[in-house]
Each structure stands twice: as structure tokens, then as C-alpha cells.
Short mmCIF file of C-alpha atoms and ligand atoms in Angstrom, two decimals:
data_model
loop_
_atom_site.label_atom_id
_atom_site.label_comp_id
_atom_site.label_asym_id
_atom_site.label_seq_id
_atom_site.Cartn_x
_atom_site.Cartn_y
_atom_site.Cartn_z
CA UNK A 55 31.83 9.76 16.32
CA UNK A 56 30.38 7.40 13.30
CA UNK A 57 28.81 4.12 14.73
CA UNK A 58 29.04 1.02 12.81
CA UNK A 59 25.99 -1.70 13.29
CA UNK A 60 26.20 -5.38 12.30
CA UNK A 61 23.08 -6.80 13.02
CA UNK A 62 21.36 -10.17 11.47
CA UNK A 63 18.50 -8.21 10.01
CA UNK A 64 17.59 -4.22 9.66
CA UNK A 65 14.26 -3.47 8.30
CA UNK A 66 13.71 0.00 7.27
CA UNK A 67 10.45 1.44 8.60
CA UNK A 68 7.73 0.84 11.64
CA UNK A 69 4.62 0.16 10.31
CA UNK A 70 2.44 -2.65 10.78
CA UNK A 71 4.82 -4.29 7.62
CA UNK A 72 8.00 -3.76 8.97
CA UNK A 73 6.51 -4.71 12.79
CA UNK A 74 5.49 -7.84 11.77
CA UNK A 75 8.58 -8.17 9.94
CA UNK A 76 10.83 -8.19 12.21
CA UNK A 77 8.65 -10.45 15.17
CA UNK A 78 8.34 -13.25 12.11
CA UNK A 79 12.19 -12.70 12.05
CA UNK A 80 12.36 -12.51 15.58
CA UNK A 81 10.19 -15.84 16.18
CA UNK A 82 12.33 -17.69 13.38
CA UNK A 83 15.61 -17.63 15.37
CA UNK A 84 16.76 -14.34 14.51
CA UNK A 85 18.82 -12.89 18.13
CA UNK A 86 19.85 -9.46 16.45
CA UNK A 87 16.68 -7.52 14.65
CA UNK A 88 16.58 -3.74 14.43
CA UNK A 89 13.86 -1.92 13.39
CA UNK A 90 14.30 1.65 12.04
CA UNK A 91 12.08 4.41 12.00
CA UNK A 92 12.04 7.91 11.07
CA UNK A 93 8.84 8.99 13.02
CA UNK A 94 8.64 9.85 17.08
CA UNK A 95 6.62 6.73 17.43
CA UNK A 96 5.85 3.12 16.20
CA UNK A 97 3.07 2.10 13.96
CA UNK A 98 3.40 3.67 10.74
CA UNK A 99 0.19 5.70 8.92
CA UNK A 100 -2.03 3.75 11.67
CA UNK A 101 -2.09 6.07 14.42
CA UNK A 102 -3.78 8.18 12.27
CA UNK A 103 -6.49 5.74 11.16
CA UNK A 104 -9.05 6.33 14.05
CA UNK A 105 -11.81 4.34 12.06
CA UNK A 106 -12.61 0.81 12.69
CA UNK A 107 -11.89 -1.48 9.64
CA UNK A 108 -8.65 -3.04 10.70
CA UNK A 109 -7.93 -6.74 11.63
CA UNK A 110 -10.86 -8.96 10.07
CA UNK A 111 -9.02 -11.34 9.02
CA UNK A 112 -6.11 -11.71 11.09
CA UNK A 113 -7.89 -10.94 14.33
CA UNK A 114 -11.35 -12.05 13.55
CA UNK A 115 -12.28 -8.51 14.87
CA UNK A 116 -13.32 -5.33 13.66
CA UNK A 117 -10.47 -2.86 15.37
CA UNK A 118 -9.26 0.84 14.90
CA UNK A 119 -5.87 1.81 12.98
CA UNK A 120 -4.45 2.37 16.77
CA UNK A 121 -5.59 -0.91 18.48
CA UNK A 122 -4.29 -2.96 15.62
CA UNK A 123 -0.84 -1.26 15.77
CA UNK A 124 -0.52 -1.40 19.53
CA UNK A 125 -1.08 -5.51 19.51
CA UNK A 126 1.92 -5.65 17.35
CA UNK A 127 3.84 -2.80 18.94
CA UNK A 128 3.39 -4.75 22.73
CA UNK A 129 5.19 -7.83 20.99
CA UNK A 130 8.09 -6.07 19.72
CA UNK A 131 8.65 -4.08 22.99
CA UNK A 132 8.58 -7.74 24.40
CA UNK A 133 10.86 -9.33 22.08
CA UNK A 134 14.60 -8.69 21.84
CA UNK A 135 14.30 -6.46 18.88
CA UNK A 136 16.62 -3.00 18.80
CA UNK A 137 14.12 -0.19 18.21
CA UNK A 138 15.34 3.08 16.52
CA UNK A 139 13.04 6.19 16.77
CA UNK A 140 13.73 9.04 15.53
CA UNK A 141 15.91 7.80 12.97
CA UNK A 142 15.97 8.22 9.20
CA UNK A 143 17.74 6.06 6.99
CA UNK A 144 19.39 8.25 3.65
CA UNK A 145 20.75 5.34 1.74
CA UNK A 146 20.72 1.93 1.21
CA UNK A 147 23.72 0.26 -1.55
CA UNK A 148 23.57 -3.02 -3.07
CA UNK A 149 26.03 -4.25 -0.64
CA UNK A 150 22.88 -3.72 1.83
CA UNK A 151 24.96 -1.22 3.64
CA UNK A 152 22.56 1.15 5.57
CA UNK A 153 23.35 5.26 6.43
CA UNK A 154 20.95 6.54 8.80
CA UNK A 155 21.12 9.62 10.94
CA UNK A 156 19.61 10.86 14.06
CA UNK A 157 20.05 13.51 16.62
CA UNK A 158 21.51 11.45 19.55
CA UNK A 159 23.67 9.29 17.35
CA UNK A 160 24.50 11.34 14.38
CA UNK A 161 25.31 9.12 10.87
CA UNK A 162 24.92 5.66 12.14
CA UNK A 163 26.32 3.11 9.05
CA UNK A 164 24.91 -0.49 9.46
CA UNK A 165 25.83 -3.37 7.86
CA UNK A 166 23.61 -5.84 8.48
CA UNK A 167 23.52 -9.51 6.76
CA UNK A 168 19.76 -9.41 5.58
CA UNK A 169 17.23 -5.82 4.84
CA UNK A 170 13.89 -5.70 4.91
CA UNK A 171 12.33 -2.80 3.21
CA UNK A 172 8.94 -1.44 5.30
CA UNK A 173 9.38 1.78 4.13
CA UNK A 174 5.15 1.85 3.11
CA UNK A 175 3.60 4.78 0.43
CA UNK A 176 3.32 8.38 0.02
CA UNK A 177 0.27 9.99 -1.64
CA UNK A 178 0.03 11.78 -5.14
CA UNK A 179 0.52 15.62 -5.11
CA UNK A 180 -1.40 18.04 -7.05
CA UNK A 181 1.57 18.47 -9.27
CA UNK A 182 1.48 14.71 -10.42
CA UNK A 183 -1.55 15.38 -11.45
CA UNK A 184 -1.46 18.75 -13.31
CA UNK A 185 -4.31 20.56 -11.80
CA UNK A 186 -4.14 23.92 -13.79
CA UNK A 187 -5.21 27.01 -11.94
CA UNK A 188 -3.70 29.38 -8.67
CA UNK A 189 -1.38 28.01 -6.57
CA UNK A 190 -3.13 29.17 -2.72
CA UNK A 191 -3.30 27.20 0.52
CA UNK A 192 -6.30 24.92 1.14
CA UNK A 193 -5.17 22.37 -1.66
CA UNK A 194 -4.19 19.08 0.57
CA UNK A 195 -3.92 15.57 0.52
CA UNK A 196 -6.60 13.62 1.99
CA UNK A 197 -4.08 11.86 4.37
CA UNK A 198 -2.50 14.81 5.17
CA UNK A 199 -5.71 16.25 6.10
CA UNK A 200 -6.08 12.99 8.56
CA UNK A 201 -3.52 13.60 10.25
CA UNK A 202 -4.21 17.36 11.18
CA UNK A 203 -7.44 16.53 12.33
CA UNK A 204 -6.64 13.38 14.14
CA UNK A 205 -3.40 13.61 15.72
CA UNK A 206 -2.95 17.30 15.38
CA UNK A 207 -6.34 18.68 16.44
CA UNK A 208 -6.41 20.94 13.63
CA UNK A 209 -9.62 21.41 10.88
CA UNK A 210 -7.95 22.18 7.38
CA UNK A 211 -11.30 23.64 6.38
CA UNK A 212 -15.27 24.41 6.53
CA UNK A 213 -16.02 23.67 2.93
CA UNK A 214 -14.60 21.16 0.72
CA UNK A 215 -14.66 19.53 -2.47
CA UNK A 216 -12.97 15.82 -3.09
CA UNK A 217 -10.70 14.69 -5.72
CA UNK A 218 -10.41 11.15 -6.26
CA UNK A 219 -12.74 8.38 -4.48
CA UNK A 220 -9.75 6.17 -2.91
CA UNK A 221 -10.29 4.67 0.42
CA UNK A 222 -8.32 8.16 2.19
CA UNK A 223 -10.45 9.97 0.52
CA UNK A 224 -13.91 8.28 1.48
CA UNK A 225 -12.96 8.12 5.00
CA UNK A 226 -11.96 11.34 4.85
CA UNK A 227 -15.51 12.65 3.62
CA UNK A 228 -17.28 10.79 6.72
CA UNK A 229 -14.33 12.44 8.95
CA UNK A 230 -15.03 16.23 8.16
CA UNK A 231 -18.76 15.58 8.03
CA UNK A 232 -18.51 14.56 11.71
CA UNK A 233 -16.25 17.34 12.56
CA UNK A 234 -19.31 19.84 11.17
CA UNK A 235 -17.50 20.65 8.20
CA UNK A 236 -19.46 20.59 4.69
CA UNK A 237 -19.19 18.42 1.51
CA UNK A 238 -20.18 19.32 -1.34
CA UNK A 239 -19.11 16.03 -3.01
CA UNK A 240 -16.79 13.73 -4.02
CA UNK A 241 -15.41 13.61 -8.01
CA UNK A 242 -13.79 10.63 -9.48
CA UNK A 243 -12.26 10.93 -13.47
CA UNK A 244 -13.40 7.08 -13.39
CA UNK A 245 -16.55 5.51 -14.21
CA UNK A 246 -16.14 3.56 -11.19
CA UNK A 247 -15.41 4.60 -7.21
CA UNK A 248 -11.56 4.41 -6.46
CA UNK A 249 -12.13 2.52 -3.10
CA UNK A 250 -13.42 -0.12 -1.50
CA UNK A 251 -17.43 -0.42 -1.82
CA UNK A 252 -18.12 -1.02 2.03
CA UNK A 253 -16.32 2.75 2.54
CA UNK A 254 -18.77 4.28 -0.46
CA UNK A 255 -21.45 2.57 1.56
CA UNK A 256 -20.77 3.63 5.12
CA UNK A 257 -18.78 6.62 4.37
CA UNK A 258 -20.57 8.65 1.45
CA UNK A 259 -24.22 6.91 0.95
CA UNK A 260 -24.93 7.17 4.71
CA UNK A 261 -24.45 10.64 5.28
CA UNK A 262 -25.49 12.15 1.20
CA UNK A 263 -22.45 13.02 -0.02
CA UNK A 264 -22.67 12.85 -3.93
CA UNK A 265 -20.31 10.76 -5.58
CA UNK A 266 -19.86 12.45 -9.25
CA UNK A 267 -17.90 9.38 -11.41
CA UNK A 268 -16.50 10.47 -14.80
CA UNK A 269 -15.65 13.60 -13.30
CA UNK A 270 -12.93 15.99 -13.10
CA UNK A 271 -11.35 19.15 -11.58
CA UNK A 272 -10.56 21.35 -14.61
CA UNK A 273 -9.49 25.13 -12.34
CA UNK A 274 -8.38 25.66 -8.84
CA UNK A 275 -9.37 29.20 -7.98
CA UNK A 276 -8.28 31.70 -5.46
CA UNK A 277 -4.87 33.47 -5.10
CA UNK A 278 -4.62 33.55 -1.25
CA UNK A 279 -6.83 31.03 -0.27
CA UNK A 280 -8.83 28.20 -2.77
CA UNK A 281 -12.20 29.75 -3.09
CA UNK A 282 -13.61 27.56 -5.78
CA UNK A 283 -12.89 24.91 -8.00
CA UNK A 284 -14.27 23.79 -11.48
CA UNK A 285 -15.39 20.59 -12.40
CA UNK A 286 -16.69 18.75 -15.22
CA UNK A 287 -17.37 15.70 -16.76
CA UNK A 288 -15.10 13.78 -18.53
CA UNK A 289 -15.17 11.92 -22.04
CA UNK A 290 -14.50 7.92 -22.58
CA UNK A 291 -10.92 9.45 -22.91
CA UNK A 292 -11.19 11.15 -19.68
CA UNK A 293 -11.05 15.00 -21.85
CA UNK A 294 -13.50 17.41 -19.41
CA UNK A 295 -16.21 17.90 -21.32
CA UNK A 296 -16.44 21.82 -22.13
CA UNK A 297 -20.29 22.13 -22.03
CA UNK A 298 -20.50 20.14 -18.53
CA UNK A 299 -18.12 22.54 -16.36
CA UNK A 300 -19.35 24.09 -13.19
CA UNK A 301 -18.20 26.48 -10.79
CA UNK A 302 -18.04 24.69 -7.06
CA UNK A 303 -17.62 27.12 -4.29
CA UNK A 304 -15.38 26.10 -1.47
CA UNK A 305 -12.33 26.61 1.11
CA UNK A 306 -10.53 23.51 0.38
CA UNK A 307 -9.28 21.12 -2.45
CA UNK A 308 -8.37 17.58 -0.72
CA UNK A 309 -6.86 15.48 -2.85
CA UNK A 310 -6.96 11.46 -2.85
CA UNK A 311 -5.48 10.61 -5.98
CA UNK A 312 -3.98 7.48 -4.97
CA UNK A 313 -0.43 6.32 -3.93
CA UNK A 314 2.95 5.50 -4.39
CA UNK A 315 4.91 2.98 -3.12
CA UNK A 316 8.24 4.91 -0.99
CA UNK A 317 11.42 3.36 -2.93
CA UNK A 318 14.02 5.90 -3.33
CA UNK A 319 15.98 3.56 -1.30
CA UNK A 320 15.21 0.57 -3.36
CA UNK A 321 16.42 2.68 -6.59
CA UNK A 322 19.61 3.72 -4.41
CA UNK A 323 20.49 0.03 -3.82
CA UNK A 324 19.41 -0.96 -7.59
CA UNK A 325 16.75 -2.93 -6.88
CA UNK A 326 14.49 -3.64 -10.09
CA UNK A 327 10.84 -2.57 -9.81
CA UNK A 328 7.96 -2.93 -11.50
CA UNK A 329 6.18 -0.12 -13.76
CA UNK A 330 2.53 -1.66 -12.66
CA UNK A 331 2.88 -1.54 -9.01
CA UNK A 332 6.10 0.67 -8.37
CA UNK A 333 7.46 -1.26 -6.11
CA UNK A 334 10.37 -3.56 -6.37
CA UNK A 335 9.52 -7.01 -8.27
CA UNK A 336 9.78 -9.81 -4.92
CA UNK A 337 9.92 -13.62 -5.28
CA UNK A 338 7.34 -15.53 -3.39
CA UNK A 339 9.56 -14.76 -0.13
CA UNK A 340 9.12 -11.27 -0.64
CA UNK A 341 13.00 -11.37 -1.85
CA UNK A 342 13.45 -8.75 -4.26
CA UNK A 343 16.35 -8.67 -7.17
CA UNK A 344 19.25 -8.35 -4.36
CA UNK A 345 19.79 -11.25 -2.32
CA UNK A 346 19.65 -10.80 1.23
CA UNK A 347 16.92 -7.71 0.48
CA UNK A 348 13.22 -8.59 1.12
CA UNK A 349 10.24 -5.92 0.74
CA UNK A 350 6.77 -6.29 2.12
CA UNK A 351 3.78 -3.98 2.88
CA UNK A 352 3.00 -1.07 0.55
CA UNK A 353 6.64 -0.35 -0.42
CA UNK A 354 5.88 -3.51 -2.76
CA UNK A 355 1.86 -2.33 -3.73
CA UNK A 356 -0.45 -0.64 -2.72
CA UNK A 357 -2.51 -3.35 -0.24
CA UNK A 358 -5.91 -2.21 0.64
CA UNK A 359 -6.39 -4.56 3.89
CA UNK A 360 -3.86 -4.07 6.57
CA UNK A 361 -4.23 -7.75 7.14
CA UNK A 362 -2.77 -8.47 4.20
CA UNK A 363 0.33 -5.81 4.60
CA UNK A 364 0.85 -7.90 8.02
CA UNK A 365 0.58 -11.51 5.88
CA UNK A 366 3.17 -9.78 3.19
CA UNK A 367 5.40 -9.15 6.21
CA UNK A 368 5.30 -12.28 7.99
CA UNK A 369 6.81 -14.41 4.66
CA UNK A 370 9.30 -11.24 4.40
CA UNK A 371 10.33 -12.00 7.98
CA UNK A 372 10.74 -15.73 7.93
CA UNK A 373 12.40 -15.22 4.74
CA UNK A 374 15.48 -13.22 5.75
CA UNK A 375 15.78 -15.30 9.05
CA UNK A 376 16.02 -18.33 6.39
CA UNK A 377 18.52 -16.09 4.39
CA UNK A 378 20.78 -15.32 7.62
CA UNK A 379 20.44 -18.54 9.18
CA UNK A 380 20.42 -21.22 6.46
CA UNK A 381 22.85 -18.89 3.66
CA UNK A 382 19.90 -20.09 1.29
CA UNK A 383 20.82 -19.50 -2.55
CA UNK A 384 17.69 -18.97 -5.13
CA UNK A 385 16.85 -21.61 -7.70
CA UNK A 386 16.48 -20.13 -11.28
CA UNK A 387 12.99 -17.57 -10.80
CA UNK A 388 9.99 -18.60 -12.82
CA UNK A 389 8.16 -15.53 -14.07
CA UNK A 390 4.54 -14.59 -12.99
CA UNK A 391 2.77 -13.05 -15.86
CA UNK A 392 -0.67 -10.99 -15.40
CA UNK A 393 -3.28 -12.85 -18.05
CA UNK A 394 -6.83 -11.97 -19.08
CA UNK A 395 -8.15 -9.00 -16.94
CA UNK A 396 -5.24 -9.38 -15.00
CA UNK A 397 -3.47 -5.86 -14.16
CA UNK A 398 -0.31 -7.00 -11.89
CA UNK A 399 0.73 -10.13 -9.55
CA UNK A 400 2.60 -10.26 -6.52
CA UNK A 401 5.08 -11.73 -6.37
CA UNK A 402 6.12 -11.49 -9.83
CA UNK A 403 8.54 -14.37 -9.30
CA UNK A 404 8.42 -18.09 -7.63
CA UNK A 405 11.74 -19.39 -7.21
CA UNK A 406 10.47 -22.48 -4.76
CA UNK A 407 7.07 -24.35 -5.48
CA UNK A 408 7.37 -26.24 -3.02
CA UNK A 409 5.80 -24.14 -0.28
CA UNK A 410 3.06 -22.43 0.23
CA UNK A 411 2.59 -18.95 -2.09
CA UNK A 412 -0.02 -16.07 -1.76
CA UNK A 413 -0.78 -14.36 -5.04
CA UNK A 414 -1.71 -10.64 -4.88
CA UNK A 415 -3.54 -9.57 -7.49
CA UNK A 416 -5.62 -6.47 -9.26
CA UNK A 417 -7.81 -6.35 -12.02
CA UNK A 418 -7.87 -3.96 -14.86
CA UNK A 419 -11.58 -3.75 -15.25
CA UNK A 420 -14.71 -4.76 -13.20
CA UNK A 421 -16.40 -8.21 -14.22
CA UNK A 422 -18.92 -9.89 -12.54
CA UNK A 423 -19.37 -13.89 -12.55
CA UNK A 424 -15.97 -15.13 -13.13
CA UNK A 425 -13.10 -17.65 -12.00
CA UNK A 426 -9.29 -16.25 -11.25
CA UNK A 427 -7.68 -19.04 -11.85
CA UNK A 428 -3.55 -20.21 -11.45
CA UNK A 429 -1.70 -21.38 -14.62
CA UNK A 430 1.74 -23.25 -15.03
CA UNK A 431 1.94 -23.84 -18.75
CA UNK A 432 -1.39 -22.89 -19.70
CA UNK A 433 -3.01 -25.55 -17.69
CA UNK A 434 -5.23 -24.46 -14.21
CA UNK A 435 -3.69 -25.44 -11.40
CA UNK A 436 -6.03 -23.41 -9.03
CA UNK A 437 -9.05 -21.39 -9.75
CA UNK A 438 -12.25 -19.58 -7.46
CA UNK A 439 -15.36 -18.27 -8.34
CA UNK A 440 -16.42 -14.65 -8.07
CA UNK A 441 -19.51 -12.92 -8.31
CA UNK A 442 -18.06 -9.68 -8.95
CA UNK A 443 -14.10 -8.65 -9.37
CA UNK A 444 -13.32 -4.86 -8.92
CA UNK A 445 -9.88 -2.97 -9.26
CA UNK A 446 -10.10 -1.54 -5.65
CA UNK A 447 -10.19 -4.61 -4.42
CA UNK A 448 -6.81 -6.93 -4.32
CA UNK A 449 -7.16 -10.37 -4.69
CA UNK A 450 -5.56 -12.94 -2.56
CA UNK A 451 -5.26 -16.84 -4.10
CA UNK A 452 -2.88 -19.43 -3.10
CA UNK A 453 -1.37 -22.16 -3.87
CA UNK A 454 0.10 -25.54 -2.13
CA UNK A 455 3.17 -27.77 -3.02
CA UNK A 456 0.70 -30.18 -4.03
CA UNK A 457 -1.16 -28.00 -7.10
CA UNK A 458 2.26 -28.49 -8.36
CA UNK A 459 2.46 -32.17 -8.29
CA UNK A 460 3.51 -33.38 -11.83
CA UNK A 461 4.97 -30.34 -13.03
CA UNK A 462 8.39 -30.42 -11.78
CA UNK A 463 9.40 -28.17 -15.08
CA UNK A 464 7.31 -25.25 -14.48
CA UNK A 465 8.65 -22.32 -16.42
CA UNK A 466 5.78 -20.14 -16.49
CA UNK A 467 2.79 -19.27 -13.82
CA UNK A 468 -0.13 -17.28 -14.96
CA UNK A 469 -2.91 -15.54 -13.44
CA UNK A 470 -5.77 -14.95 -15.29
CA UNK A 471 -9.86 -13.75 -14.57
CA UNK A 472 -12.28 -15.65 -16.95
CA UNK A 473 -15.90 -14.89 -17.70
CA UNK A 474 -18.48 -17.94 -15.87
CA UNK A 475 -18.49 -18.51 -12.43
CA UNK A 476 -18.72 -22.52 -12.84
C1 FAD B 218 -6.06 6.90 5.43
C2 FAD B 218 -5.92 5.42 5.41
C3 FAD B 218 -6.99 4.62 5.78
C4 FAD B 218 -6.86 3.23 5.80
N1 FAD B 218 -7.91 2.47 6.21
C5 FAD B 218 -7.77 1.11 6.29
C6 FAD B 218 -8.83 0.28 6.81
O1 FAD B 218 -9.91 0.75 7.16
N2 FAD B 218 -8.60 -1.08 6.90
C7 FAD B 218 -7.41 -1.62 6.52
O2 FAD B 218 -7.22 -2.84 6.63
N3 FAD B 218 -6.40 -0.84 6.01
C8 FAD B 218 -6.55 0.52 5.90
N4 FAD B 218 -5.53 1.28 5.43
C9 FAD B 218 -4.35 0.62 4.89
C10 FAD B 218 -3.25 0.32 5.92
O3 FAD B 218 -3.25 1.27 6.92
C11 FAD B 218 -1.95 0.34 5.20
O4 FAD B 218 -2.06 -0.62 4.20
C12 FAD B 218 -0.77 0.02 6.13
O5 FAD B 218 -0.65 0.98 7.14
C13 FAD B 218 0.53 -0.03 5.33
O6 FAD B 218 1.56 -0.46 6.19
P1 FAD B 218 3.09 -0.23 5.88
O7 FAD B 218 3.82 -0.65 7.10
O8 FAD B 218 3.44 -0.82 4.58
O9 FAD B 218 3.25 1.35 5.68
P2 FAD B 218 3.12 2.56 6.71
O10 FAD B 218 2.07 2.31 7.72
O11 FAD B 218 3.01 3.78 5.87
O12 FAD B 218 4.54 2.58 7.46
C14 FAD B 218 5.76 2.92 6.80
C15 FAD B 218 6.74 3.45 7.85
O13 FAD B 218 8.04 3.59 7.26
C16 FAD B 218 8.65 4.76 7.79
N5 FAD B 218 9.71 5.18 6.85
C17 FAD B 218 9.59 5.49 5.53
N6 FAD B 218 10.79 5.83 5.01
C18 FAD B 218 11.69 5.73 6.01
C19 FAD B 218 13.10 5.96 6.08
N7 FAD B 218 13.82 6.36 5.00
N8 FAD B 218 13.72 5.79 7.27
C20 FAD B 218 13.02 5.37 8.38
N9 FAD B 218 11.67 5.14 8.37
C21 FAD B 218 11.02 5.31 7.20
C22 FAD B 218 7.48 5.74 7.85
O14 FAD B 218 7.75 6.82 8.73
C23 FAD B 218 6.35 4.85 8.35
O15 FAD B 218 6.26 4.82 9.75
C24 FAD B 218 -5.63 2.66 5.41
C25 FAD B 218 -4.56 3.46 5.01
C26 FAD B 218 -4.69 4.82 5.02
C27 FAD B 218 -3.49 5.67 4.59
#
């Protein structure tokens, strides 16, 4: 028989985002949380993430993609929060009613007062990025591949070749190195590595694996199995360059092409999103264009620090507790608009200035020696010097009530990057 659930709060999804969603809920007076998730167990894409890297700045400490997960995991199993396992939610409406299904239950509908969307990213395919060539097995995404080796005890391959130099992908290359595997070498269309620079430091330069920039795949080959692929350099307008094209031997194709924030929930509800980051467009509470809906973690952008997922999810939290448990309305939004050098902000509205707001920012090209600085009608409100800004790596500035003093009529915040560090 259909079950009908009326909690305070649902959030959709058990990663470290919707974890720390709900115990911010949880610890701001919410009795009724329940947190919904499709996998067997809790903790999202961390389980997987066997490498250290996790926690600097939330824990002070340098922890694996499991130990951060279970300190957040042993707090929910000691708060009052309704877990789901095992349980995938099919649709969401604007009227935040929830259908999800699973095998003891069946349909479960849930109408809760307040949503939280923790639903995280999936990677690129092959077929987003037109590859031309066979279609056999040993193409695979680099977190795919992750997850064979590390929770499923299974090698994809002996031989590969790397497309795309995101984070997955650089951790990946260190991963199958140490599991005796070969690679050849890592090729990035860009003229500058996809990830973070520590994981090109520790994860390519310390065991020789070439990192080819302004490079591309131009043929998978094969029929059965991938037995070679060909690359080549790429023009200023990222065209392979005929001339440059090589022949690569090898067994596998993993592909880290980047990622894409999960919404086809958010589009079933109606929520707007933005074009630069794919997620849905949030207010400074991580409230996105339905009241009563809040989004946080990589369902809203792609965060590259897991700290900063859990600092997303925290304001997500406290914000639909304040929904729920104070019926708060939203003043009139004030728009954030990306400025110089500036690729996307989050959130890319502030309806209150007067509390504290974390800006999340990109760039669209490296720059070294420069300032990001906070505008409200053209005049810096906040600003911090940088010796070197890179797209990989998100930006996090924010500002106080205070900044805002004298400006009661803000109608426009900027972020910008200028050239000069003083
Ligand atoms: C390979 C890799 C390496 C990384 N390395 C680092 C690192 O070294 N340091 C660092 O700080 N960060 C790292 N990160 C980043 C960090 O792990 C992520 O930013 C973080 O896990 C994102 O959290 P999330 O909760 O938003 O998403 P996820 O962890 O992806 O969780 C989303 C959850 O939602 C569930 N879900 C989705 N749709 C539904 C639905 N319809 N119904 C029910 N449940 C649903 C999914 O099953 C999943 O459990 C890495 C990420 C990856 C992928």
C-alpha cells in the first residue's frame, strides 16, 4: 500500500552535502529530518575516495574520503534523523512533493514542508564529448574506474591512456600506477591541467607520468576491445592539429572530462538553473527559485574541496530549519553578477545582507598577482590578494553585515579579479 510522509525537512541524497545538511537542520531545532538515499550505504562518492586529501579545513587534518564520511555518518546515526537506504527518489514537483520507491516500501510519496537537494554530480560520457572512432569496451570514466578498483576489487585494465586532467582523473593515474598497471600519459585539450596543482604534483610528477596540455584524442580504435587511441595536438581553437597525430597503443580509454551537477529533479520541480554552473541559481541560504527548496554540495557546482561541499550544506541546513520554523518570506533578491575574470558566483543571489555570506567563485583564465574583490554599486566592499588565481581552483570570500554598513540600497553585488596584488 502507498505511504504518505510529512516530515519538517527531506533532503534528497547522502553525501557529505546532504549529511551535513540535515545535522545543521537537525542542530537548529528541526525534530523530523529524513535523509534519502538511493545507494546501500551512506556517504555519497566518498567511500570510494581512498586517498588522503579530505578535511583540511574543517578538521585541521589531512583524512581519507572514508574517515571524513564516517565522522559525519556517526552523528547522524546519533541524531534523530530518519535514514532511507536503498531508496530512490523519481520526482520532485514544485509543490515539493517527493515520489520515491524502494523494495521494502514500494512508492513512498512525501510531503514534507522544506527540501534540500544533495543529490551531488555525475561525470561526462564519451558521447558528450564526441570521441569519433569504434564503439568497444575499455572506454570508462575515471570515477567509474575508482570504484571498480576500490570498492569492487576489480582492474579495468593493464594499459591506459587519460583523457582530461581533472582531479578524478589525476588520482586516478597515481591509483593504477600503484596497482602495476601502465600509463602512458595523461592528455588535456587545455593549455592548462584540469585539476588541482597539489594532485599534478603528487599524483603525475612523482611517479613520470607525462602530462600532454593542448592535446586531444582524435580515434578510439579496436572493435572488441580499445587497442589504441590517437592523439594530437590541438590549435588556439582547440582543432587537432593534422601533422601532430600519433598512434598510442593501449587497453583502455579513461575518461575525466569533468562533471555535471545531478538536477533532473530540480528541472522536474522547475527550479531555475544556471547555464555556467548547471546547477540551480541559490540565494545566500542556499534557497533556490522555490521557496521552501534549498540545494547545496555539487548539485549547485562543481566544489573541488569537500570542506567546502560540507560549509555549502551547513547554511542549506540552518536555512530550511529557519524556513520550517520561523515561515521566513524572502526580501526582493539582489543579483550577483560575475565581473572581470570572473566565470560564475555562488550564490547568484543575496536576499539578506545582514548575515554572514560565502562567495564561491571560478575564474575564466589563470592570472597571477591580483585582488578578487566584492562590489555593491561599483564600489569595493571586500577584496584579497592573490599570487596566482587558477580555474581549478574555487574561490571562497566573504562578507560581514558590517561591509555593508551605509549601503542599505544595495541593488547590485559584483565579483571581480583585478590585475596588482596591492
Ligand atoms: C574521484 C574524486 C576524488 C575526490 N578527491 C577529493 C579530495 O582529495 N579532497 C576533497 O576535498 N574533495 C575531493 N573530492 C570531492 C568531494 O568528494 C565531493 O566534492 C563531494 O563528495 C561531493 O559531495 P555531495 O554530497 O555533493 O555529492 P556525492 O558525494 O556525489 O553524494 C550525492 C549522493 O546523492 C545520491 N543521490 C543522487 N540522486 C539521488 C536520488 N534521485 N535519490 C536518492 N539519492 C540520490 C547519490 O547516490 C549520492 O550518494 C573528490 C571527488 C571525486 C569524485
Amino acid at each position: 500500500m502507498k505511504q504518505t510522509r510529512k516530515p519538517e525537512l527531506a533532503v534528497i541524497g547522502a553525501g557529505p552535502a546532504g549529511l551535513g545538511a540535515a545535522l545543521a537542520a537537525t542542530e537548529a531545532g528541526l525534530k523530523d529530518v529524513m535523509l534519502i538515499e538511493r545507494d546501500i550505504e551512506l556517504g555519497g562518492i566518498l567511500p570510494q575516495c581512498i586517498h588522503d586529501g579530505f578535511g583540511s579545513i574543517v578538521f585541521k587534518e589531512v583524512l581519507t574520503g572514508p574517515q571524513y564520511a564516517q565522522r559525519y555518518i556517526d552523528e547522524v546515526e546519533r541524531a534523530n534523523i530518519d535514514v532511507l537506504l536503498n531508496t530512490m527518489v523519481l520526482d520532485m514537483g514544485a509543490d515539493r512533493r517527493i515520489t520515491a520507491v524502494n523494495a521494502t516500501d514500494g512508492i513512498i510519496e512525501i510531503e514534507p514542508r522544506s527540501v534540500v537537494l544533495a543529490m551531488g554530480c555525475r561525470e561526462r560520457t564519451r558521447h558528450q564529448i564526441l570521441i569519433p572512432g569504434f564503439r568497444p569496451a575499455g572506454v570508462i570514466m575515471a570515477g567509474a574506474a575508482q570504484r571498480d578498483i576500490n570498492i569492487e576489487g576489480l582492474m579495468p585494465g593493464r594499459k591506459m591512456v587519460i583523457l582530461g586532467s581533472g582531479d578524478i582523473g589525476l588520482i586516478m593515474a597515481r591509483r593504477f600506477t600503484l596497482e602495476g598497471a601502465e600509463v602512458e600519459g595523461v592528455y588535456e585539450i587545455m593549455d592548462h591541467p584540469g585539476g588541482l596543482t597539489r594532485n599534478v604534483v603528487q599524483c603525475l610528477n612523482d611517479f613520470d607520468i607525462p602530462l600532454h596540455l593542448s592535446h586531444g584524442a582524435t580515434f578510439i580504435h579496436g572493435r572488441k576491445r580499445v587497442e589504441a587511441v590517437s592523439v594530437a595536438a590541438v590549435d588556439e581553437n582547440l582543432k587537432p592539429i593534422k601533422e601532430t597525430e600519433r598512434l598510442v597503443e593501449c587497453d583502455t580509454l579513461v575518461l575525466s572530462v569533468g562533471l555535471i551537477p545531478e538536477n533532473e529533479l530540480s528541472k522536474r520541480a522547475g527550479i531555475a538553473l544556471d547555464q555556467a554552473t548547471n546547477g540551480p541559481f541559490v540565494d545566500e541560504r542556499m534557497e533556490t527559485s522555490i521557496d521552501g527548496i534549498f540545494a547545496c554540495g555539487n548539485v549547485v557546482n562543481v566544489f573541488d574541496l569537500v570542506d567546502y561541499v560540507t560549509h555549502s550544506a551547513e547554511t542549506a541546513g540552518r536555512g530550511a530549519a529557519e524556513y520550517v520554523l520561523e515561515g521566513r518570506k524572502r526580501e526582493k533578491p539582489v543579483k550577483v553578477t560575475p565581473g572581470r575574470n570572473v566565470f560564475y558566483v555562488v550564490p547568484q543571489y543575496v536576499s539578506d545582507i545582514g548575515r554572514d555570506i560565502d562567495f564561491y567563485f571560478r575564474v575564466q583564465h589563470p592570472e597571477r598577482a591580483v585582488r578578487t574583490r566584492i562590489l555593491v554599486g561599483g564600489e569595493p566592499i571586500e577584496s584579497k590578494k592573490h599570487r596566482m588565481v587558477r580555474p581549478p581552483e574555487m574561490i571562497k570570500q566573504g562578507t560581514k553585515p558590517a561591509d555593508f554598513a551605509g549601503k542599505r540600497a544595495v541593488s547590485e553585488i559584483t565579483v571581480e579579479v583585478v590585475p596588482g596584488e596591492e
